[in-house]
Coordinates of C-alpha atoms in Angstrom, one line a residue:
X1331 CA 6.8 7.4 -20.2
X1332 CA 4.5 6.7 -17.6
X1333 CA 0.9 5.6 -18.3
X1334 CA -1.6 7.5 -16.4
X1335 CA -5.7 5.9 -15.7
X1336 CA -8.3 7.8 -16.4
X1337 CA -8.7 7.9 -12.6
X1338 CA -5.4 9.5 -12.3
X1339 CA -3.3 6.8 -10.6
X1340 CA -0.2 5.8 -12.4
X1341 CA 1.2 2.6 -11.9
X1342 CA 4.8 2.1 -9.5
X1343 CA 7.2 -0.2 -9.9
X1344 CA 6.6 -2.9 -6.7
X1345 CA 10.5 -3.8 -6.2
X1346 CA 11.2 -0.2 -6.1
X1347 CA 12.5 0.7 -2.4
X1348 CA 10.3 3.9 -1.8
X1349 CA 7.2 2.1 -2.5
X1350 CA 8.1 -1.3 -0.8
X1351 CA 8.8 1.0 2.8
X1352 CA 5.0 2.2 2.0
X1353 CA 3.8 -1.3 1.5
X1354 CA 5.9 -2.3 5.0
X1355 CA 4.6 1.0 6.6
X1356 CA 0.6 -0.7 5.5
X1357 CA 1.3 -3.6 7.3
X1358 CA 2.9 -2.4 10.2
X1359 CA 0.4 -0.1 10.9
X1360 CA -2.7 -2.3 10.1
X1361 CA -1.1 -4.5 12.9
X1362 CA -0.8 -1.7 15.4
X1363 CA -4.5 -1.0 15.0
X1364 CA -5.7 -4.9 14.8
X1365 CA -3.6 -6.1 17.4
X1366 CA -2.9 -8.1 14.5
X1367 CA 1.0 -9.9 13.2
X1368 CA 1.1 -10.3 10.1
X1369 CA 4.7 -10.2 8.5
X1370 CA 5.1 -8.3 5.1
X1371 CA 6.7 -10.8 2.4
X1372 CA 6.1 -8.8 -1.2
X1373 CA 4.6 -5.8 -2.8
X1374 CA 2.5 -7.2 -6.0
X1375 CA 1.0 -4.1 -7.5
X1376 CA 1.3 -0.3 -6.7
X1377 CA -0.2 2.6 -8.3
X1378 CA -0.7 6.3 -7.0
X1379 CA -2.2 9.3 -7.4
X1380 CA -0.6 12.7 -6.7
X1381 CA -2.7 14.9 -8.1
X1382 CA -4.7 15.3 -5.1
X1383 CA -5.7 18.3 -3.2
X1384 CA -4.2 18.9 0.2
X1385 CA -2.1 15.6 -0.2
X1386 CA 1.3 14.7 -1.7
X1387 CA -0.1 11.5 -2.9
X1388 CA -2.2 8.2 -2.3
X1389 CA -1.3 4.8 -2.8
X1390 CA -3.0 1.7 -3.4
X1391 CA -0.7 -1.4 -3.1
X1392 CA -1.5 -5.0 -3.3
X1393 CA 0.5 -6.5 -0.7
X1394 CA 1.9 -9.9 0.0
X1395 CA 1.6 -10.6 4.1
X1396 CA 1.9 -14.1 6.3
X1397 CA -0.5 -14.4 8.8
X1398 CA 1.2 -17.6 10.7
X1399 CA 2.1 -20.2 7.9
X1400 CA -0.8 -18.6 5.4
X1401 CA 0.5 -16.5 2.6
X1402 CA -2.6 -13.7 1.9
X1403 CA -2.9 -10.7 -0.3
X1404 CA -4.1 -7.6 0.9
X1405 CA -5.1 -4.2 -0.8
X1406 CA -3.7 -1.5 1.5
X1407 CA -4.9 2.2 0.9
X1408 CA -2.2 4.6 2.4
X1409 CA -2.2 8.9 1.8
X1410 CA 1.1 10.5 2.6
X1411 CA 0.9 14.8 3.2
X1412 CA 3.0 17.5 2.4
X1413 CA 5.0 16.7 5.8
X1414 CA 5.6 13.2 4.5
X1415 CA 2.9 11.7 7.2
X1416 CA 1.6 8.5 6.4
X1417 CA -1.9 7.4 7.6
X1418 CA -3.8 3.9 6.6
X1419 CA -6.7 4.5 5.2
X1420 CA -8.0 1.4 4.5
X1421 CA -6.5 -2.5 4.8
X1422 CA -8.6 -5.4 3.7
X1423 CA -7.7 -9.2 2.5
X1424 CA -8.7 -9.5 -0.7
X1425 CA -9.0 -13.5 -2.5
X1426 CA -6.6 -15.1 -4.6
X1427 CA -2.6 -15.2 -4.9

């Protein structure tokens, strides 16, 4: 059974591999359009919502990433279509670990 917010988002499993390429796919990208390098290390947390209009789904991930020696989490907003296209939507560090 899968428990669905109010919002709509259910939560993912973070080791699964699907949702670990998304997470990869965040960082990768948020570096392309920072000039940034950070390095992916884990997924914490991952929910998503698919019952969106004109979208397959959107994801919200908590992300694990290394800028140089610093260990950072990171919320990551990424929307994948119909034609399995990804885009960022939104990347920001967020405190704690």
């Amino acid at each position: 059974m899968v428990a669905i917010n109010i919002d709509g988002f259910h939560e993912l499993d973070p080791k699964d591999p699907k949702v670990v390429e998304i997470g990869k796919f965040a960082v990768q990208e948020y570096n392309k359009q920072s000039k940034r390098i950070l390095r992916f290390v884990q997924l914490f947390k991952a929910k998503s919502n698919d019952n969106l209009p004109e979208i397959k789904a959107e994801y919200t991930l908590i992300i694990g990433a290394q800028d140089n020696d610093v260990l950072s989490k990171f919320e990551a907003v990424v929307v994948e279509k119909f034609n399995s296209r990804r885009s960022l939507i939104a990347f920001k560090r967020i405190e704690g670990l």
